[in-house]
Amino acid sequence: MSHLSTLATRIRDEVGHDRVVDDREIMASYETDWTGRYRGQAGLVLRPMSTEDLAAAMAASTSAGVPIVAQGGNTGLVGGGVPRDCEIVVSTLELDGIEATGSRTEVVVSAGVTLSAVQQHAREIGMRFGIDLAARDSATIGGMIATNAGGVHVVRWGRMRTQILGVEVVLHDGQVLDRLNSPSSRGLTDLVDLIAGSEGTLGIISRARLRLIPQEQHKVVVLLTFDTLENAAKAASYLRADLPELGAVEYFGPKAVDLVGQHRGLRPPFEHGEDAYLLVEVSGSEDPSPALLSALEDMPGIGDSAVAVEPGRQRALWELRESITEAINATGVPQKHDVWLPPAQVPEFARSLTRITAEVGAESVLFGHIAEGSLHANVIGLEPGDRSIEDDIYQLALDLGGSPISEHGVGTAKVHWQRQMLSPLEFNVMQSMKREFDPSGLLNPGVLVPSS
Ligand code: FAD
Ligand code: MLT
Ligand code: ZN
């Protein structure tokens, strides 16, 4: 521990006294993830206020040989942003500047700026940001780049990587790679492509230049029920293929609706429960309702529907969907399995998931971005440490032609699956890249990159 106190003194001298936290009580809030499932002990917590602070702190930590875990809003769901074994946690929350660029189509932000602050800035200049997710008040731009976050508009705007025009990254030894003003593609050496999804293993993102898009003039949100998940999945695929105005297609089932009702007192505007719900958003410069209605006209299996054109009613429908994660957490520490599936396989996945969980006396709650095949299979009712069916669920996704790794990333939770899914050549390339950026292996060890 003495090397940590020497390091703390050095960083206090070089960066500032209040940039270093070593009080155990304060550090505790950085040591457990959002679900309460992943926890560890931090050696120190550093809170840089500028790229220069961050660079000095990283240079000092690296020369002391102490591993570093970057942490933004700590809303990540795969255990990648919390310490495991006395690492230094670098919290980016005080890197919170938003810089006007003189152009309405882009903004430069520091890594700790939250998604909702970017959204607010965009609204104020008559624009919007392409990514949205329910953790918007806490999730940071740095964390979202590091995980290459998806979210509810992934079907329209893709994932985080496609919203980035430039990045600034602090390397392990404190050097600053500045590609903030670069054109977005530099072929093989494009830093944006490398850093999006790198989960704090190659460097710490300090700033980013983000793309802003025009606000749509017209928006309609519809909540639909379906008699079967098969019909809901078919409808999602059909809408994805045929409706250019599509902004979101989110699936959830009656169990999710029950939990949200219990936890938040929110209910769909229908009397009875159905097998599957789809929340659909369409938007454009002209009224998208005619296109949506014609797309839905002959769709089999639709039961009830609620159409919202007024913003307050649209928000209310979205709240049902966005409260699911919180409602699941309220039941205890959940097991969250974020998988990718060919959309046609979602019903078979759901059936087998129900069987696997029932066999151990647990319950499943499946929901997610169905049109993109990004589904969240939550298991509730197991002891927090019980991982007995986790790999069965991931294997099921794989057997159905999907993947155990999807929008939440790899973290510590899926590093063994990452190893299994990489070809020997991919594994070697990944290792070489990691060594190039992080020769001493001090950046987020145990996350994303399998060690052997
Ligand atoms: P953290 O949790 O702090 O960190 C996540 C990872 O990024 C860690 O590996 C960390 O080391 C690394 N990291 C953080 N900051 C930096 C940085 N500046 N430089 C380098 N590495 C860094 N995810 C989705 O994809 N789609 C969703 O729809 C979605 N919805 C969510 C809803 C809720 C209610 C919650 C709780 C989570 C949701 N998530 C979703 C997961 C989470 O919000 C995202 O993964 C988000 O991108 C994490 O951002 P963060 O700032 O909280 O990162
Ligand atoms: C979501 O889509 O709401 C998230 O990815 C969060 C979750 O999986 O719980
Ligand atoms: Zn999601």
XYZ file of C-alpha atoms and ligand atoms in Angstrom:
515
model
C 0.000 0.000 0.000
C 2.943 2.375 0.518
C 3.411 2.724 -3.253
C -0.203 3.992 -3.394
C 0.414 6.660 -0.789
C 3.625 7.722 -2.576
C 1.628 7.928 -5.785
C -1.180 9.868 -4.079
C 1.375 12.396 -2.800
C 2.941 12.769 -6.246
C -0.407 13.328 -7.961
C -1.517 15.758 -5.246
C 1.681 17.739 -5.815
C 1.480 17.672 -9.606
C -2.258 17.886 -10.219
C -3.892 19.243 -7.097
C -4.749 18.104 -3.604
C -8.473 17.659 -4.126
C -8.021 15.625 -7.350
C -7.095 12.544 -5.295
C -9.535 10.628 -3.103
C -8.271 8.062 -0.626
C -11.063 8.221 1.926
C -12.574 4.711 2.027
C -16.118 5.978 2.553
C -16.011 8.282 -0.461
C -14.249 5.667 -2.570
C -17.054 3.178 -1.852
C -19.394 4.874 -4.321
C -16.907 4.153 -7.139
C -16.462 0.517 -6.164
C -19.830 -1.051 -7.043
C -21.601 -1.057 -10.387
C -25.160 0.131 -11.110
C -26.694 -3.321 -10.587
C -24.821 -4.058 -7.356
C -23.431 -7.180 -8.972
C -19.827 -6.194 -9.669
C -17.732 -4.822 -6.871
C -14.099 -4.534 -5.859
C -11.707 -2.317 -4.013
C -10.092 0.834 -5.395
C -6.518 1.767 -4.536
C -7.259 5.464 -5.056
C -9.785 7.514 -6.972
C -8.518 10.321 -9.214
C -10.774 13.110 -10.444
C -8.977 15.075 -13.175
C -10.495 18.371 -14.298
C -8.622 18.731 -17.593
C -6.769 16.720 -20.219
C -3.516 17.965 -18.649
C -4.550 16.667 -15.194
C -5.523 13.343 -16.731
C -2.229 13.084 -18.618
C -0.180 13.843 -15.492
C -2.182 11.342 -13.432
C -1.800 8.588 -16.029
C 1.937 9.208 -16.434
C 2.396 9.020 -12.666
C 0.269 5.867 -12.280
C 2.024 4.109 -15.128
C 5.472 4.937 -13.818
C 4.385 3.558 -10.434
C 3.135 0.398 -12.213
C -0.406 0.728 -10.855
C -3.317 -0.457 -13.031
C -5.999 2.062 -14.033
C -9.764 1.647 -14.457
C -11.549 4.484 -16.266
C -14.990 5.268 -14.922
C -17.624 7.613 -16.330
C -21.203 7.485 -15.083
C -20.796 3.911 -13.785
C -23.928 2.748 -15.614
C -22.084 0.044 -17.554
C -23.644 -3.391 -17.177
C -20.742 -5.797 -17.769
C -18.434 -5.036 -14.845
C -15.841 -3.112 -16.872
C -15.869 0.225 -15.042
C -15.423 -0.771 -11.413
C -12.153 -1.768 -9.729
C -11.383 -5.392 -9.048
C -8.146 -5.448 -7.134
C -6.904 -2.100 -5.833
C -6.612 -0.420 -9.233
C -6.705 3.349 -9.491
C -10.138 4.510 -10.591
C -9.940 7.536 -12.879
C -13.335 9.195 -12.695
C -14.039 11.465 -15.663
C -17.064 13.176 -14.115
C -15.251 16.475 -13.675
C -14.196 16.573 -17.313
C -17.496 18.226 -18.045
C -16.977 21.005 -20.581
C -19.145 21.574 -23.644
C -17.452 23.687 -26.316
C -19.381 25.515 -29.014
C -17.770 24.957 -32.414
C -19.514 27.638 -34.435
C -21.358 24.908 -36.310
C -24.784 23.577 -35.372
C -23.986 20.175 -36.799
C -21.320 19.256 -34.271
C -20.206 19.810 -30.699
C -16.984 19.151 -28.808
C -17.473 17.740 -25.332
C -15.245 16.497 -22.553
C -15.498 12.814 -21.691
C -17.487 13.205 -18.478
C -20.350 15.146 -20.045
C -23.576 13.214 -19.640
C -25.772 12.168 -22.520
C -28.596 14.356 -21.217
C -26.298 17.406 -21.182
C -25.454 16.772 -24.851
C -29.142 16.332 -25.644
C -29.951 19.569 -23.831
C -27.223 21.452 -25.713
C -28.487 20.052 -29.025
C -32.083 21.052 -28.241
C -31.016 24.584 -27.391
C -29.530 25.039 -30.864
C -32.437 23.317 -32.626
C -30.624 20.018 -33.179
C -30.583 16.563 -31.620
C -28.143 13.732 -30.868
C -28.618 10.346 -32.558
C -28.192 8.103 -29.512
C -30.584 7.840 -26.611
C -30.765 5.496 -23.643
C -32.555 5.440 -20.318
C -29.338 6.028 -18.329
C -28.992 9.427 -20.032
C -28.698 11.459 -16.807
C -25.623 9.516 -15.671
C -24.039 7.816 -18.697
C -21.137 9.875 -20.036
C -19.963 10.435 -23.582
C -16.595 8.853 -22.720
C -18.301 5.729 -21.377
C -20.651 5.573 -24.331
C -17.749 5.761 -26.782
C -15.766 3.224 -24.761
C -18.663 0.737 -24.880
C -19.841 1.758 -28.371
C -23.309 2.082 -26.837
C -26.446 1.312 -28.846
C -29.741 2.405 -27.337
C -33.311 2.858 -28.431
C -32.645 4.620 -31.752
C -30.035 2.143 -32.950
C -32.354 1.033 -35.741
C -32.219 4.546 -37.249
C -28.856 6.053 -36.280
C -26.636 3.077 -35.477
C -24.327 2.883 -32.482
C -22.055 5.439 -30.860
C -19.150 4.933 -33.273
C -21.150 6.462 -36.098
C -21.808 9.662 -34.128
C -18.139 10.507 -33.533
C -16.242 12.956 -35.729
C -13.052 13.040 -33.682
C -11.526 12.040 -30.341
C -8.763 13.007 -27.983
C -7.275 10.109 -26.038
C -4.718 10.093 -23.238
C -2.330 7.173 -23.522
C -0.938 5.094 -20.669
C 2.201 7.246 -20.343
C 0.378 10.563 -20.429
C 0.914 11.358 -24.113
C -2.157 12.890 -25.738
C -3.303 11.547 -29.085
C -5.304 14.393 -30.543
C -7.551 13.405 -33.422
C -10.283 15.829 -32.445
C -10.089 17.787 -35.671
C -9.354 14.933 -38.003
C -11.613 13.856 -40.771
C -13.668 10.988 -39.422
C -11.906 8.325 -41.439
C -8.180 7.756 -41.746
C -8.343 4.234 -43.065
C -6.320 1.843 -40.987
C -5.099 4.471 -38.554
C -8.489 5.976 -37.729
C -8.402 6.471 -33.972
C -12.186 6.756 -33.745
C -12.648 3.253 -35.132
C -10.104 1.839 -32.722
C -11.254 3.602 -29.605
C -15.029 3.086 -29.970
C -15.731 -0.101 -28.073
C -12.234 -0.339 -26.511
C -13.643 -0.222 -22.944
C -10.784 1.716 -21.363
C -8.157 -0.823 -22.483
C -6.246 1.334 -24.988
C -6.329 4.787 -23.376
C -8.705 7.180 -21.645
C -10.908 9.321 -23.860
C -10.689 12.947 -22.730
C -12.722 14.776 -25.403
C -14.840 14.001 -28.448
C -16.321 15.826 -31.393
C -19.868 14.581 -31.926
C -22.236 14.783 -34.864
C -25.569 16.524 -34.270
C -28.553 15.880 -36.522
C -31.597 17.986 -37.396
C -34.627 17.744 -35.143
C -37.489 15.954 -36.833
C -40.597 18.078 -37.180
C -43.066 15.222 -36.800
C -43.038 12.254 -34.488
C -45.556 9.532 -33.678
C -45.220 6.884 -30.966
C -47.388 3.759 -30.964
C -47.694 0.986 -28.390
C -48.963 -2.258 -29.933
C -49.823 -5.614 -28.441
C -49.395 -8.882 -30.338
C -50.948 -12.264 -29.743
C -47.569 -13.994 -30.040
C -43.917 -13.065 -29.919
C -43.591 -14.666 -33.391
C -45.944 -12.074 -34.826
C -44.247 -9.247 -32.946
C -40.817 -10.322 -34.242
C -42.151 -10.546 -37.807
C -43.687 -7.101 -37.474
C -40.394 -5.645 -36.186
C -38.485 -7.106 -39.148
C -41.088 -5.882 -41.582
C -41.051 -2.338 -40.167
C -37.231 -2.375 -40.203
C -37.155 -3.276 -43.864
C -39.978 -1.135 -45.171
C -40.317 2.015 -43.120
C -37.555 4.597 -43.656
C -39.156 6.824 -41.011
C -38.625 4.168 -38.321
C -36.906 5.640 -35.229
C -37.355 2.802 -32.719
C -38.899 -0.660 -32.302
C -38.671 -1.883 -28.746
C -39.994 -5.224 -27.549
C -41.086 -6.189 -24.037
C -43.360 -8.828 -22.563
C -46.032 -8.981 -19.849
C -43.514 -9.761 -17.093
C -41.690 -6.475 -17.756
C -45.034 -4.646 -17.741
C -45.939 -6.227 -14.379
C -42.623 -5.197 -12.808
C -42.908 -1.623 -14.066
C -46.457 -1.507 -12.706
C -45.310 -2.720 -9.295
C -42.267 -0.488 -9.147
C -43.468 2.741 -10.748
C -47.258 2.351 -10.849
C -47.159 2.813 -14.639
C -49.445 0.705 -16.853
C -50.190 0.444 -20.556
C -53.490 2.029 -21.592
C -55.058 -1.425 -22.142
C -57.214 -3.637 -19.967
C -55.540 -7.001 -20.482
C -52.049 -8.410 -20.846
C -50.877 -9.799 -24.173
C -47.951 -11.956 -25.141
C -45.781 -9.244 -26.643
C -45.634 -5.475 -26.790
C -43.874 -3.342 -29.403
C -43.211 0.326 -28.838
C -42.725 1.904 -32.250
C -41.535 5.441 -32.986
C -41.594 7.025 -36.434
C -40.401 10.505 -37.279
C -39.583 12.740 -40.221
C -39.888 16.145 -41.801
C -43.446 15.258 -42.841
C -46.191 13.522 -40.861
C -45.107 9.841 -40.768
C -48.523 8.564 -39.598
C -49.852 7.577 -43.055
C -46.719 5.510 -43.772
C -46.940 3.848 -40.347
C -50.646 3.089 -40.613
C -50.240 1.585 -44.045
C -47.284 -0.532 -42.818
C -49.391 -1.821 -39.905
C -52.580 -2.361 -41.927
C -52.355 -6.066 -42.715
C -49.954 -7.051 -39.986
C -51.087 -10.306 -38.349
C -51.597 -10.648 -34.614
C -52.051 -7.037 -33.551
C -54.385 -6.689 -30.555
C -54.596 -3.299 -28.896
C -52.868 -0.121 -29.937
C -52.316 3.312 -28.422
C -51.177 6.132 -30.679
C -49.469 9.208 -29.181
C -48.843 12.369 -31.163
C -48.697 14.789 -28.260
C -45.252 14.945 -26.530
C -46.617 14.275 -23.005
C -48.399 11.100 -24.143
C -45.358 10.019 -26.125
C -43.208 10.451 -23.011
C -45.691 8.370 -20.981
C -45.438 5.458 -23.430
C -41.644 5.714 -23.482
C -41.566 5.760 -19.683
C -43.136 2.312 -19.602
C -40.272 0.966 -21.693
C -37.527 2.983 -20.050
C -38.494 1.953 -16.522
C -37.899 -1.743 -17.166
C -34.215 -1.797 -16.137
C -34.910 0.066 -12.909
C -37.936 -2.138 -12.131
C -35.841 -5.278 -12.626
C -33.142 -3.913 -10.316
C -35.770 -3.227 -7.671
C -36.374 -6.998 -7.364
C -32.777 -7.629 -6.210
C -29.447 -8.060 -7.966
C -30.347 -9.242 -11.481
C -28.314 -11.313 -13.875
C -28.234 -9.385 -17.123
C -27.449 -11.183 -20.373
C -27.177 -8.885 -23.323
C -27.187 -11.000 -26.491
C -27.498 -10.559 -30.225
C -29.980 -12.780 -32.083
C -31.195 -13.065 -35.643
C -34.637 -11.447 -35.141
C -36.446 -14.564 -36.434
C -34.870 -16.590 -33.602
C -36.144 -14.359 -30.809
C -39.268 -16.501 -30.114
C -37.231 -19.717 -29.860
C -34.719 -17.952 -27.614
C -37.562 -16.699 -25.393
C -39.073 -20.199 -25.042
C -35.752 -21.812 -24.130
C -34.884 -18.954 -21.765
C -38.143 -19.507 -19.884
C -37.363 -23.216 -19.607
C -33.748 -22.736 -18.472
C -34.710 -20.224 -15.797
C -37.721 -22.227 -14.573
C -35.477 -25.273 -14.075
C -33.568 -23.379 -11.376
C -36.654 -21.761 -9.864
C -35.890 -18.320 -11.336
C -37.766 -16.054 -13.737
C -36.744 -14.306 -16.933
C -37.546 -10.859 -18.246
C -36.733 -10.442 -21.935
C -36.834 -7.079 -23.696
C -34.836 -4.922 -26.058
C -34.054 -3.509 -29.454
C -35.721 -6.302 -31.394
C -35.415 -4.893 -34.906
C -31.613 -4.934 -34.516
C -31.636 -8.290 -32.731
C -30.143 -6.740 -29.575
C -32.027 -8.378 -26.694
C -31.652 -8.231 -22.929
C -32.314 -11.527 -21.154
C -32.579 -10.706 -17.464
C -32.824 -13.395 -14.810
C -34.322 -12.560 -11.443
C -34.725 -14.655 -8.329
C -31.231 -16.173 -8.183
C -28.707 -15.524 -5.444
C -26.389 -12.688 -6.596
C -23.359 -14.963 -6.914
C -25.210 -17.808 -8.684
C -23.833 -18.006 -12.207
C -25.079 -21.550 -12.843
C -27.213 -20.799 -15.919
C -25.322 -17.808 -17.295
C -23.271 -19.741 -19.833
C -26.323 -21.827 -20.850
C -28.055 -18.608 -21.875
C -25.077 -17.343 -23.845
C -24.624 -20.758 -25.454
C -28.300 -20.706 -26.435
C -27.791 -17.399 -28.261
C -24.789 -18.881 -30.043
C -26.660 -22.071 -30.975
C -29.417 -19.977 -32.541
C -26.946 -18.199 -34.806
C -26.556 -15.202 -32.507
C -23.829 -13.936 -30.212
C -23.296 -13.728 -26.447
C -21.830 -10.240 -26.949
C -23.987 -7.301 -27.967
C -24.444 -3.594 -27.190
C -23.284 -3.572 -23.553
C -19.813 -4.772 -24.490
C -17.582 -7.433 -22.957
C -16.301 -6.014 -19.657
C -15.165 -8.639 -17.190
C -18.477 -10.480 -17.534
C -17.883 -11.957 -20.981
C -14.163 -12.002 -21.463
C -14.187 -15.816 -21.591
C -16.809 -15.681 -24.358
C -14.744 -13.098 -26.195
C -11.805 -15.547 -26.080
C -13.965 -18.362 -27.387
C -15.336 -16.318 -30.258
C -12.052 -14.900 -31.541
C -10.244 -16.877 -34.200
C -6.553 -17.530 -33.354
C -5.587 -14.832 -35.852
C -8.046 -12.291 -34.424
C -6.796 -13.076 -30.937
C -3.168 -12.465 -31.979
C -4.050 -9.193 -33.698
C -5.998 -8.037 -30.657
C -3.121 -8.893 -28.332
C -0.622 -7.045 -30.528
C -2.786 -3.960 -30.626
C -3.257 -4.048 -26.873
C 0.526 -4.370 -26.354
C 1.177 -1.450 -28.682
C -1.137 0.867 -26.736
C -0.553 -0.557 -23.273
C 2.827 -2.315 -23.109
C 2.675 -2.878 -19.342
C -0.915 -4.135 -19.365
C -2.054 -1.493 -16.870
C -5.195 -0.215 -18.633
C -8.323 -1.961 -17.390
C -6.723 -5.396 -16.971
C -9.162 -8.308 -17.178
C -11.579 -6.342 -19.359
C -12.398 -6.986 -23.049
C -9.021 -8.432 -24.083
C -8.461 -12.039 -23.051
C -5.016 -12.522 -21.563
C -4.295 -15.973 -23.009
P -19.057 3.437 -17.225
O -20.039 2.475 -16.731
O -18.446 4.340 -16.239
O -17.883 2.638 -17.980
C -18.194 1.695 -18.970
C -16.896 1.229 -19.649
O -16.273 2.308 -20.343
C -15.847 0.722 -18.662
O -15.117 -0.301 -19.270
C -14.943 1.935 -18.438
O -13.640 1.580 -18.047
C -14.962 2.594 -19.806
N -14.841 4.052 -19.791
C -15.655 4.959 -19.173
N -15.242 6.204 -19.459
C -14.156 6.093 -20.263
C -13.282 7.037 -20.881
N -13.439 8.359 -20.756
N -12.271 6.567 -21.638
C -12.077 5.238 -21.795
N -12.862 4.304 -21.217
C -13.885 4.733 -20.477
N -26.272 0.563 -23.011
C -26.593 0.511 -24.326
O -25.723 0.243 -25.152
N -27.888 0.730 -24.735
C -28.888 1.029 -23.888
O -30.037 1.195 -24.281
C -28.566 1.138 -22.501
N -29.520 1.468 -21.599
C -29.208 1.519 -20.281
C -30.206 1.832 -19.363
C -29.927 1.856 -18.007
C -31.014 2.239 -17.045
C -28.631 1.548 -17.544
C -28.290 1.570 -16.089
C -27.626 1.227 -18.445
C -27.903 1.209 -19.819
N -26.909 0.907 -20.760
C -27.221 0.873 -22.098
C -25.539 0.628 -20.326
C -24.684 1.903 -20.111
O -25.465 3.031 -19.896
C -23.764 2.134 -21.292
O -22.849 1.075 -21.382
C -22.973 3.448 -21.222
O -22.292 3.590 -22.427
C -21.981 3.495 -20.078
O -21.564 4.834 -19.867
P -20.894 5.260 -18.485
O -20.405 6.652 -18.586
O -21.801 4.972 -17.371
O -19.642 4.267 -18.459
C -31.944 -1.033 -22.277
O -32.104 -1.274 -23.478
O -32.819 -0.516 -21.578
C -30.622 -1.331 -21.683
O -29.657 -1.771 -22.527
C -30.502 -1.591 -20.249
C -30.724 -3.025 -19.836
O -30.327 -3.947 -20.541
O -31.263 -3.233 -18.754
Zn -30.439 -1.931 -24.536
